[in-house]
């Protein structure tokens, strides 16, 4: 056993460059895993209120759930990595067997190597994770605006144990799969584990051009479907977008590289310059043989970039519009069912509030949408489908004036044939600005009304702005409409805070048996929104970084394996007089092409996807999409750039150490 241990240690030392990417990825993965799973321990060092503690518990639960997803991704990544590491060392393993080792002994060496690498990665990852969790605690404290007076260094035992258990299971699974792989290998395959470049079997440019055209059409259809769907529902349009986009991406990588190679071979001045012919053939072999991997990386990167940028965008919008969306101290929402609703104003007065501290809004369903309000000039830039999907509700002028009174604004008067529309969703601002400019008439309840004003106002407390349009009309026009809800707003004014809170508690006690009614306090919503913002931000960063890292690792490991298998080709070129500088340039161009191809298409996919997702986020408030894109681009370039540099240096070292 000692001999196997020495062999394993020697192999790791000898192949340290091969294991570098594997080791760094595992270490960083463990670091992230521990950091985000230690969030629950932060409540011990932060002075938080009960709602904040509850939000922190929710964040911890959500991160635990996503840790399971991340674990599955890391399992796949480790299996993928080991597959290429074994392929890289097939000849070495074959020599062991020629020297008399059986498959069990070879497997034992690989098991020891995996255990050693895993143990060192686990220790380094946990140490880095403990340090990173300290900084994550500071970020969490700032998000919650918590008191840091009792801030101290915390070691999370549950996160520590969970990290060890999860990654031990992953390592055990990895060992089992390695043993299974070795048991199926034949000695002849191990000794002659060489790779031949894939020949371009079909050299018909027209054929590949047609496949490429089909891929572009499918991707275009996918874009059209997702923009039409707007990510609003998981209907056939959304499913079709995923299907066409995935198939189109696969066909794109299948055909585009072949077209590029065929075109390059027809341009002799480029193709025959230096060792470009060799480089082009190598790039072709790498790309055409791994088009499925390229498509997978492209899709993973799309998810990573979308999750990362959209998560930050949602957090940004929630924070920016929160104060504005909560104009009153408290509120009660009562959704009308078949039975007779209670008198909320009477309940509030009996609970201790005065009538001048209360406003009541009764909101009615209508059969109208935004398209009902506009003419061609007013909705320039908005599709009919979009306008038809935005429904309108209605409220009486009396209830609207009750709201204005509580908000401290002057009341308004409406003639029988006049109407006002009130909204708060920022995405519709340009639409309503146009509508306000041109005005117009519309049919409502069998009567033609003149739209005299358009206002952006927050009619009731909402953690998210969702009022796409409320028509303010005279009471008589609402008699035939179905009542949707009662919204009661409460302003404490000069009332003692403790007394007001008790009075509001009495209201909640009076309606708690009514399953379709609930009350909200401004302060509670503020605290809860911080938790939501934190969850969205952390999930976006957690998932985004892991997926980016996984994509880069798959490309890096595949390139290192290909480079190792092609050492003899570079050695032959060196013997023919090719300089090391030319060889280095060829290696650089090959690896750069392999990294850039999937990243380039990912950027195009992301432009469309983020644009659609941003439209949804803008429904919640103003969004500085460029800031998020720059941050996302920075992280993407940092992760991909780091793996690219490590891959290039490692691949170059593999070649140059064989060339004297």
XYZ file of C-alpha atoms in Angstrom:
660
model
C 0.000 0.000 0.000
C 2.942 2.290 0.774
C 4.224 1.747 -2.763
C 0.876 2.781 -4.212
C 0.878 5.867 -2.001
C 4.356 6.852 -3.198
C 3.321 6.303 -6.808
C 0.199 8.430 -6.305
C 2.204 11.281 -4.720
C 4.815 11.056 -7.475
C 2.153 11.109 -10.177
C 0.545 14.200 -8.664
C 3.898 15.994 -8.500
C 4.737 14.974 -12.049
C 1.300 15.950 -13.393
C 0.784 19.042 -11.257
C 0.026 21.129 -14.358
C -2.595 18.623 -15.473
C -4.242 18.733 -12.059
C -3.970 22.516 -11.605
C -7.297 23.412 -13.241
C -9.010 20.469 -11.552
C -7.599 21.514 -8.165
C -8.433 25.221 -8.524
C -11.985 24.474 -9.626
C -12.623 22.112 -6.726
C -11.105 24.545 -4.242
C -13.139 27.488 -5.491
C -16.302 25.371 -5.627
C -15.844 24.287 -1.991
C -15.129 27.900 -1.009
C -18.404 29.105 -2.549
C -20.319 26.145 -1.137
C -19.189 26.827 2.427
C -19.590 30.611 2.163
C -23.191 30.596 0.985
C -24.196 27.774 3.328
C -22.815 29.643 6.336
C -25.364 32.458 5.995
C -27.536 30.942 8.719
C -24.720 31.369 11.258
C -24.527 35.109 10.648
C -27.531 35.827 12.876
C -25.332 35.018 15.876
C -23.122 38.063 15.269
C -25.619 40.592 13.874
C -28.161 42.577 15.863
C -31.341 41.890 13.878
C -35.058 42.343 14.446
C -37.454 39.379 14.373
C -38.530 40.019 10.735
C -34.866 40.301 9.728
C -34.048 37.032 11.491
C -36.928 35.383 9.652
C -35.665 36.772 6.336
C -32.171 35.478 7.098
C -33.624 32.021 7.793
C -35.449 32.108 4.442
C -32.222 33.111 2.690
C -30.427 30.192 4.347
C -33.136 27.744 3.220
C -33.044 29.034 -0.358
C -29.258 28.804 -0.496
C -29.447 25.243 0.874
C -31.812 24.333 -1.953
C -29.582 25.847 -4.611
C -26.573 24.163 -3.027
C -28.173 20.861 -3.980
C -28.433 22.032 -7.581
C -24.838 23.272 -7.494
C -23.709 19.917 -6.063
C -25.256 18.129 -9.037
C -23.398 20.476 -11.395
C -20.123 19.847 -9.555
C -20.662 16.070 -9.724
C -21.050 16.321 -13.494
C -18.009 18.589 -13.672
C -15.794 16.213 -11.677
C -16.885 13.187 -13.690
C -16.211 15.124 -16.878
C -12.813 16.251 -15.607
C -11.766 12.748 -14.578
C -12.807 11.359 -17.917
C -10.316 13.645 -19.640
C -7.629 13.140 -17.010
C -7.846 9.369 -17.510
C -7.772 9.842 -21.270
C -4.702 12.041 -20.856
C -2.909 9.243 -18.923
C -4.048 6.175 -20.840
C -0.580 5.326 -22.061
C 0.881 5.699 -18.564
C -1.805 3.398 -17.138
C -1.120 0.916 -19.927
C 2.564 0.803 -18.988
C 1.597 0.005 -15.380
C -0.386 -2.982 -16.642
C 2.461 -4.138 -18.905
C 4.755 -4.070 -15.868
C 2.449 -6.523 -14.111
C -0.146 -4.434 -12.293
C -3.712 -5.639 -12.458
C -6.683 -3.340 -12.986
C -7.434 -3.304 -9.254
C -3.941 -1.986 -8.477
C -4.206 0.695 -11.173
C -7.585 1.696 -9.758
C -6.046 1.848 -6.273
C -3.448 4.350 -7.494
C -6.153 6.515 -9.078
C -8.233 6.280 -5.893
C -5.278 7.484 -3.814
C -4.637 10.336 -6.251
C -8.299 11.367 -6.094
C -8.312 11.190 -2.288
C -5.115 13.238 -1.993
C -6.242 15.901 -4.466
C -9.695 15.916 -2.888
C -8.338 16.260 0.636
C -6.015 19.143 -0.248
C -8.801 20.835 -2.243
C -11.232 20.389 0.639
C -8.829 21.865 3.196
C -7.856 24.815 0.993
C -11.464 25.392 -0.057
C -12.727 25.391 3.525
C -9.995 27.798 4.651
C -10.838 30.138 1.777
C -14.547 29.657 2.482
C -14.183 30.666 6.132
C -12.401 33.858 5.071
C -14.899 34.553 2.266
C -17.862 33.977 4.606
C -16.492 36.743 6.833
C -16.726 39.233 3.956
C -20.116 37.819 2.935
C -21.319 38.533 6.475
C -20.318 42.175 6.095
C -22.219 42.366 2.791
C -25.284 40.795 4.430
C -25.076 43.212 7.353
C -24.952 46.178 4.991
C -27.938 44.881 3.018
C -29.938 44.487 6.239
C -28.534 47.749 7.643
C -27.775 45.726 10.756
C -25.901 46.816 13.865
C -22.290 45.612 13.586
C -21.372 46.457 17.183
C -21.209 42.770 18.134
C -19.663 41.638 14.840
C -17.165 38.834 15.338
C -15.449 36.045 13.465
C -17.850 33.091 13.163
C -17.096 29.515 12.158
C -20.206 27.709 10.923
C -20.103 24.095 12.092
C -23.232 23.095 10.084
C -21.762 24.572 6.878
C -18.414 22.898 7.631
C -20.013 19.472 8.176
C -22.294 19.889 5.165
C -19.350 20.802 2.930
C -17.377 17.749 4.071
C -20.356 15.403 3.652
C -21.394 16.722 0.236
C -17.913 16.696 -1.239
C -17.056 13.341 0.332
C -20.084 11.882 -1.437
C -18.942 13.527 -4.670
C -15.413 12.116 -4.273
C -16.751 8.626 -3.500
C -18.960 8.755 -6.581
C -15.978 9.944 -8.573
C -13.850 7.040 -7.288
C -16.542 4.492 -8.172
C -16.853 5.847 -11.709
C -13.076 5.890 -12.164
C -12.836 2.278 -11.023
C -15.625 1.317 -13.411
C -13.890 3.128 -16.286
C -10.554 1.413 -15.638
C -12.226 -2.004 -15.450
C -13.557 -1.593 -19.006
C -10.325 -0.406 -20.622
C -8.276 -2.769 -22.779
C -4.491 -2.828 -22.674
C -4.177 -2.323 -26.439
C -6.360 0.806 -26.219
C -4.270 2.186 -23.389
C -0.941 1.683 -25.147
C -2.116 3.126 -28.482
C -4.239 5.951 -27.140
C -3.599 8.358 -29.997
C -5.994 10.785 -31.568
C -6.436 11.309 -35.265
C -7.812 14.574 -36.506
C -11.355 14.172 -37.744
C -11.448 14.490 -41.492
C -14.045 16.755 -43.014
C -16.054 13.929 -44.524
C -18.463 16.131 -46.468
C -16.475 18.850 -48.212
C -19.529 20.234 -49.991
C -19.694 23.916 -49.057
C -23.316 24.083 -50.203
C -24.356 21.317 -47.786
C -22.729 22.980 -44.788
C -24.094 26.357 -45.876
C -27.630 24.956 -45.929
C -27.186 23.458 -42.450
C -25.795 26.788 -41.256
C -28.718 28.664 -42.803
C -31.127 26.265 -41.094
C -29.403 26.894 -37.750
C -29.660 30.669 -38.190
C -33.357 30.356 -39.084
C -34.021 28.179 -36.031
C -32.174 30.599 -33.751
C -34.083 33.495 -35.329
C -37.399 31.709 -34.743
C -36.333 31.099 -31.147
C -35.616 34.813 -30.671
C -38.958 35.750 -32.219
C -40.889 33.347 -29.994
C -39.214 34.441 -26.752
C -39.660 38.135 -27.573
C -43.307 37.525 -28.402
C -43.797 35.468 -25.245
C -41.864 37.962 -23.145
C -41.090 35.221 -20.584
C -44.571 35.822 -19.216
C -45.725 32.196 -19.281
C -44.390 28.670 -19.866
C -46.641 28.159 -22.889
C -45.922 26.613 -26.298
C -44.164 29.782 -27.452
C -41.729 29.589 -24.544
C -41.173 25.842 -24.996
C -40.745 26.319 -28.739
C -38.166 29.016 -28.118
C -36.124 26.664 -25.910
C -36.397 23.811 -28.439
C -35.531 25.853 -31.540
C -32.792 27.721 -29.700
C -31.115 24.529 -28.459
C -31.293 22.712 -31.800
C -30.225 25.836 -33.668
C -27.208 26.229 -31.393
C -26.120 22.613 -31.962
C -26.483 22.930 -35.756
C -24.668 26.270 -35.683
C -21.537 24.762 -34.154
C -21.893 21.666 -36.342
C -21.883 23.683 -39.573
C -20.172 27.014 -38.979
C -16.722 25.594 -38.221
C -16.828 23.423 -41.338
C -17.776 26.429 -43.475
C -14.988 28.477 -41.931
C -12.395 25.759 -42.561
C -13.552 25.231 -46.162
C -13.374 28.961 -46.835
C -9.900 29.237 -45.300
C -8.595 26.321 -47.373
C -9.733 28.146 -50.529
C -7.659 31.236 -49.632
C -4.129 30.000 -50.238
C -2.394 33.215 -49.180
C -3.768 32.772 -45.677
C -3.950 28.998 -45.518
C -0.343 28.337 -46.606
C 1.254 31.158 -44.621
C 3.588 29.886 -41.887
C 2.035 26.884 -40.156
C -1.543 28.133 -40.625
C -2.417 24.925 -42.475
C -1.529 22.914 -39.366
C -3.310 25.369 -37.061
C -6.476 25.365 -39.172
C -6.547 21.560 -39.278
C -6.100 21.418 -35.509
C -8.877 23.952 -34.924
C -11.132 21.989 -37.241
C -10.407 18.760 -35.362
C -11.115 20.420 -32.022
C -14.339 22.138 -33.054
C -16.037 19.574 -35.277
C -15.435 16.765 -32.807
C -16.853 18.691 -29.870
C -19.791 20.642 -31.321
C -22.144 19.157 -28.717
C -19.821 20.295 -25.931
C -19.640 23.767 -27.504
C -23.432 23.955 -27.615
C -23.674 22.812 -23.975
C -21.140 25.431 -22.882
C -23.016 28.095 -24.837
C -26.311 27.215 -23.120
C -24.695 27.011 -19.659
C -23.085 30.410 -20.182
C -26.419 31.864 -21.300
C -28.003 30.647 -18.053
C -25.051 31.959 -16.036
C -25.015 35.414 -17.620
C -28.805 35.692 -17.520
C -29.014 34.636 -13.872
C -26.137 36.865 -12.821
C -27.257 40.064 -14.565
C -31.013 39.644 -14.050
C -30.558 38.774 -10.374
C -28.618 41.971 -9.801
C -31.184 43.906 -11.850
C -34.109 42.700 -9.755
C -32.242 43.535 -6.550
C -31.443 46.996 -7.898
C -35.070 47.707 -8.841
C -36.459 46.431 -5.537
C -34.160 48.723 -3.600
C -34.660 51.784 -5.822
C -38.477 51.798 -5.756
C -39.209 50.477 -2.291
C -39.635 53.773 -0.446
C -41.801 55.158 -3.237
C -44.074 52.104 -3.329
C -44.988 52.405 0.374
C -46.706 55.802 0.836
C -48.714 54.806 3.936
C -47.882 53.361 7.355
C -50.184 50.347 7.016
C -52.773 48.793 4.757
C -55.345 46.041 4.460
C -56.156 44.178 1.241
C -59.476 42.376 1.074
C -60.167 40.329 -2.042
C -63.891 39.989 -2.693
C -65.368 36.497 -2.936
C -68.991 35.330 -3.151
C -69.926 36.429 0.363
C -70.542 39.998 1.560
C -67.251 41.699 2.555
C -66.931 43.294 5.988
C -66.850 47.057 6.503
C -63.121 47.707 6.828
C -63.548 51.363 7.760
C -65.894 50.472 10.619
C -63.441 47.822 11.864
C -60.568 50.330 11.732
C -62.514 53.006 13.630
C -63.575 50.517 16.312
C -59.930 49.427 16.601
C -58.764 52.940 17.503
C -58.144 54.874 14.288
C -60.065 58.005 13.303
C -61.748 58.342 9.912
C -59.294 60.999 8.740
C -56.461 58.467 9.153
C -58.104 56.061 6.707
C -58.881 55.875 2.992
C -60.809 53.085 1.286
C -60.525 52.160 -2.382
C -62.950 49.775 -4.035
C -61.515 48.366 -7.239
C -63.636 46.803 -10.001
C -62.921 44.391 -12.838
C -63.349 45.716 -16.385
C -63.255 44.043 -19.786
C -60.871 46.712 -21.062
C -57.174 46.674 -21.863
C -54.635 49.293 -22.918
C -55.521 48.762 -26.550
C -59.017 50.057 -25.733
C -57.567 53.490 -24.883
C -55.282 54.271 -27.780
C -55.032 55.248 -31.409
C -52.149 54.636 -33.814
C -50.167 57.671 -32.650
C -50.507 56.923 -28.957
C -49.191 53.391 -28.994
C -46.348 53.811 -31.433
C -43.688 51.265 -30.470
C -46.049 48.927 -28.588
C -47.395 45.756 -30.174
C -51.100 44.986 -30.276
C -50.500 41.746 -28.396
C -48.683 43.555 -25.599
C -51.357 46.238 -25.233
C -54.123 43.642 -25.298
C -52.393 41.667 -22.523
C -52.430 44.608 -20.061
C -55.826 44.717 -18.357
C -57.422 47.768 -16.737
C -59.353 48.068 -13.492
C -61.713 50.839 -12.365
C -62.378 52.966 -9.272
C -64.927 55.638 -8.417
C -63.984 59.322 -8.228
C -65.213 59.384 -4.625
C -62.780 56.647 -3.556
C -60.002 58.332 -5.515
C -60.637 61.615 -3.712
C -60.586 59.707 -0.409
C -57.091 58.532 -1.334
C -56.045 62.073 -2.343
C -57.298 63.439 0.986
C -55.214 60.924 2.961
C -52.185 61.576 0.737
C -52.505 65.332 1.311
C -53.241 66.162 -2.327
C -56.061 68.352 -3.714
C -59.244 66.544 -4.696
C -60.491 66.518 -8.296
C -63.872 66.714 -9.989
C -65.067 64.782 -13.023
C -67.960 65.396 -15.330
C -70.204 62.461 -16.130
C -68.437 61.842 -19.454
C -64.865 62.313 -18.192
C -62.250 59.904 -16.878
C -58.747 59.827 -15.432
C -56.282 56.944 -15.611
C -53.808 56.274 -12.784
C -50.838 53.873 -13.048
C -47.539 53.188 -11.276
C -45.621 50.660 -13.433
C -42.500 52.388 -14.770
C -42.323 50.332 -17.950
C -45.560 51.948 -19.142
C -44.391 55.530 -18.585
C -43.654 56.242 -22.256
C -47.001 54.738 -23.245
C -48.917 56.896 -20.786
C -46.845 59.967 -21.692
C -47.989 59.532 -25.294
C -51.534 58.911 -24.132
C -51.476 62.060 -21.985
C -50.182 64.096 -24.922
C -52.818 63.013 -27.450
C -55.724 62.380 -25.060
C -58.748 60.893 -26.764
C -62.068 59.227 -26.173
C -62.955 55.617 -25.401
C -66.046 53.517 -24.746
C -66.824 52.502 -21.174
C -70.054 50.867 -20.024
C -71.894 51.884 -23.173
C -70.817 55.520 -22.830
C -68.096 57.495 -24.611
C -65.723 59.036 -22.089
C -63.177 61.791 -22.574
C -59.768 61.014 -21.048
C -58.869 64.302 -19.333
C -55.781 63.347 -17.341
C -53.128 60.657 -16.840
C -51.343 60.409 -13.485
C -48.626 58.232 -12.008
C -49.543 57.659 -8.353
C -49.157 54.867 -5.789
C -52.715 54.114 -4.672
C -51.797 51.633 -1.925
C -48.799 50.000 -0.262
C -47.103 47.462 -2.515
C -43.660 45.856 -2.217
C -43.678 45.816 -6.027
C -45.403 48.337 -8.288
C -48.071 46.441 -10.254
C -50.827 48.933 -11.155
C -50.787 48.901 -14.962
C -53.842 51.130 -15.172
C -56.845 52.144 -13.032
C -59.668 54.128 -14.647
C -61.170 56.799 -12.388
C -64.822 57.370 -13.354
C -68.066 58.494 -11.753
C -69.777 56.080 -9.359
C -72.791 55.525 -11.596
C -70.681 53.881 -14.291
C -69.554 51.100 -11.941
C -72.915 49.633 -10.934
C -72.781 46.810 -13.484
C -69.129 45.885 -12.849
C -67.866 43.098 -10.603
C -66.153 44.257 -7.419
C -62.598 42.944 -7.271
C -61.090 44.136 -3.979
C -61.099 46.641 -1.116
C -57.809 48.392 -0.362
C -57.668 50.320 2.910
C -54.759 52.674 3.591
C -53.844 53.907 7.083
C -51.667 56.903 7.959
C -50.671 57.036 11.628
C -50.051 60.804 11.486
C -49.551 62.108 15.054
C -50.689 58.860 16.654
C -48.243 57.175 19.024
C -46.349 54.422 17.190
C -46.990 51.772 19.844
C -50.664 52.707 20.114
C -51.046 52.639 16.323
C -49.383 49.228 16.103
C -51.773 47.845 18.734
C -54.764 49.327 16.895
C -53.613 47.766 13.635
C -53.196 44.459 15.456
C -56.865 44.659 16.472
C -57.834 45.102 12.807
C -55.838 42.017 11.866
C -57.470 40.043 14.711
C -60.888 41.042 13.386
C -60.194 39.875 9.836
C -57.783 36.961 10.388
C -60.582 34.449 9.952
C -61.299 35.938 6.526
C -58.977 33.898 4.336
C -58.971 36.385 1.487
C -57.879 39.411 3.564
C -54.465 40.338 4.899
C -52.767 43.340 6.476
C -49.347 44.815 5.859
C -47.139 47.189 7.828
C -44.791 49.499 5.977
C -41.853 48.599 8.211
C -42.446 44.857 7.774
C -42.508 45.188 3.990
C -39.272 47.179 4.084
C -37.572 44.450 6.108
C -38.999 41.585 4.030
C -37.945 43.245 0.787
C -34.347 43.316 2.012
C -34.529 39.546 2.426
C -35.952 39.116 -1.077
C -33.297 41.395 -2.549
C -30.551 39.481 -0.752
C -31.867 36.091 -1.901
C -32.085 37.225 -5.520
C -28.599 38.755 -5.426
C -26.948 35.763 -3.757
C -28.645 33.184 -5.978
C -27.663 35.153 -9.079
C -24.020 35.367 -8.021
C -23.866 31.770 -6.703
C -25.424 30.086 -9.734
C -23.836 32.473 -12.220
C -20.262 31.988 -11.034
C -20.580 28.186 -10.714
C -22.027 27.846 -14.223
C -19.406 30.180 -15.713
C -16.667 28.258 -13.955
C -18.084 24.898 -15.080
C -18.221 26.040 -18.700
C -14.644 27.308 -18.646
C -13.381 24.124 -16.959
C -14.956 21.847 -19.571
C -13.281 23.818 -22.356
C -9.946 23.965 -20.531
C -9.741 20.256 -19.718
C -10.722 19.247 -23.223
C -8.009 21.503 -24.658
C -5.322 20.169 -22.329
C -6.207 16.612 -23.294
C -6.123 17.418 -27.009
C -2.775 19.163 -26.605
C -1.258 16.197 -24.757
C -2.477 13.804 -27.434
C -0.874 15.926 -30.157
C 2.605 16.283 -28.634
C 4.178 14.167 -31.385
C 2.770 16.456 -34.076
C 4.404 19.487 -32.460
C 7.619 17.497 -32.004
C 7.619 16.678 -35.722
C 7.085 20.335 -36.624
C 9.992 21.271 -34.365
C 12.240 18.741 -36.107
C 11.198 20.249 -39.447
C 12.532 23.608 -38.279
C 9.442 25.375 -36.947
C 10.438 27.793 -34.195
C 9.071 27.659 -30.666
C 7.554 31.095 -31.245
C 5.481 29.777 -34.164
C 4.430 26.734 -32.163
C 3.397 28.928 -29.226
C 1.409 31.152 -31.580
C -0.352 28.096 -33.022
C -1.244 26.810 -29.545
C -2.539 30.256 -28.568
C -4.713 30.571 -31.695
C -6.187 27.105 -31.235
C -7.118 27.620 -27.591
C -8.370 31.165 -28.232
C -10.627 29.894 -31.033
C -11.977 27.140 -28.822
C -12.812 29.574 -26.016
C -14.126 32.356 -28.251
C -16.540 30.410 -30.474
C -19.048 29.431 -27.761
C -18.568 32.744 -25.954
C -19.363 34.737 -29.108
C -22.698 32.988 -29.692
C -23.448 33.227 -25.972
C -23.115 37.009 -26.208
C -25.676 37.107 -29.038
C -28.073 34.827 -27.132
C -27.587 36.908 -23.992
C -28.377 40.192 -25.736
C -31.795 38.844 -26.695
C -32.430 36.995 -23.429
C -31.359 39.834 -21.134
C -33.352 42.337 -23.191
C -36.526 40.264 -22.731
C -35.821 39.617 -19.043
C -35.059 43.305 -18.490
C -38.457 44.246 -19.875
C -40.018 42.148 -17.120
C -37.761 43.695 -14.481
C -38.643 47.176 -15.760
C -42.255 46.386 -14.977
C -41.113 46.643 -11.354
C -39.143 49.873 -11.746
C -36.315 51.720 -13.466
C -33.335 49.545 -14.355
C -29.829 50.599 -15.331
C -29.216 47.607 -17.578
C -25.791 48.856 -18.725
C -24.347 48.826 -15.219
C -25.423 45.205 -14.730
C -24.092 44.230 -18.146
C -20.685 45.761 -17.416
C -20.475 43.962 -14.068
C -21.540 40.667 -15.669
C -19.074 41.148 -18.519
C -16.324 41.816 -15.990
C -17.010 38.600 -14.081
C -17.295 36.612 -17.319
C -14.019 37.929 -18.694
C -12.288 37.410 -15.346
C -13.383 33.764 -15.058
C -13.005 32.835 -18.733
C -9.810 34.867 -19.037
C -8.257 33.170 -16.010
C -9.026 29.683 -17.295
C -7.866 30.641 -20.783
C -4.505 31.882 -19.471
C -4.027 28.815 -17.254
C -4.971 26.531 -20.151
C -2.581 28.255 -22.549
C 0.326 28.202 -20.089
C -0.301 24.540 -19.198
C -0.729 23.442 -22.822
C 2.379 25.327 -23.894
C 4.371 23.735 -21.061
C 3.218 20.245 -22.105
C 4.507 20.853 -25.638
C 7.714 22.714 -24.824
C 8.937 20.199 -22.237
C 9.037 17.605 -25.029
C 10.941 19.875 -27.416
C 14.655 20.327 -26.830
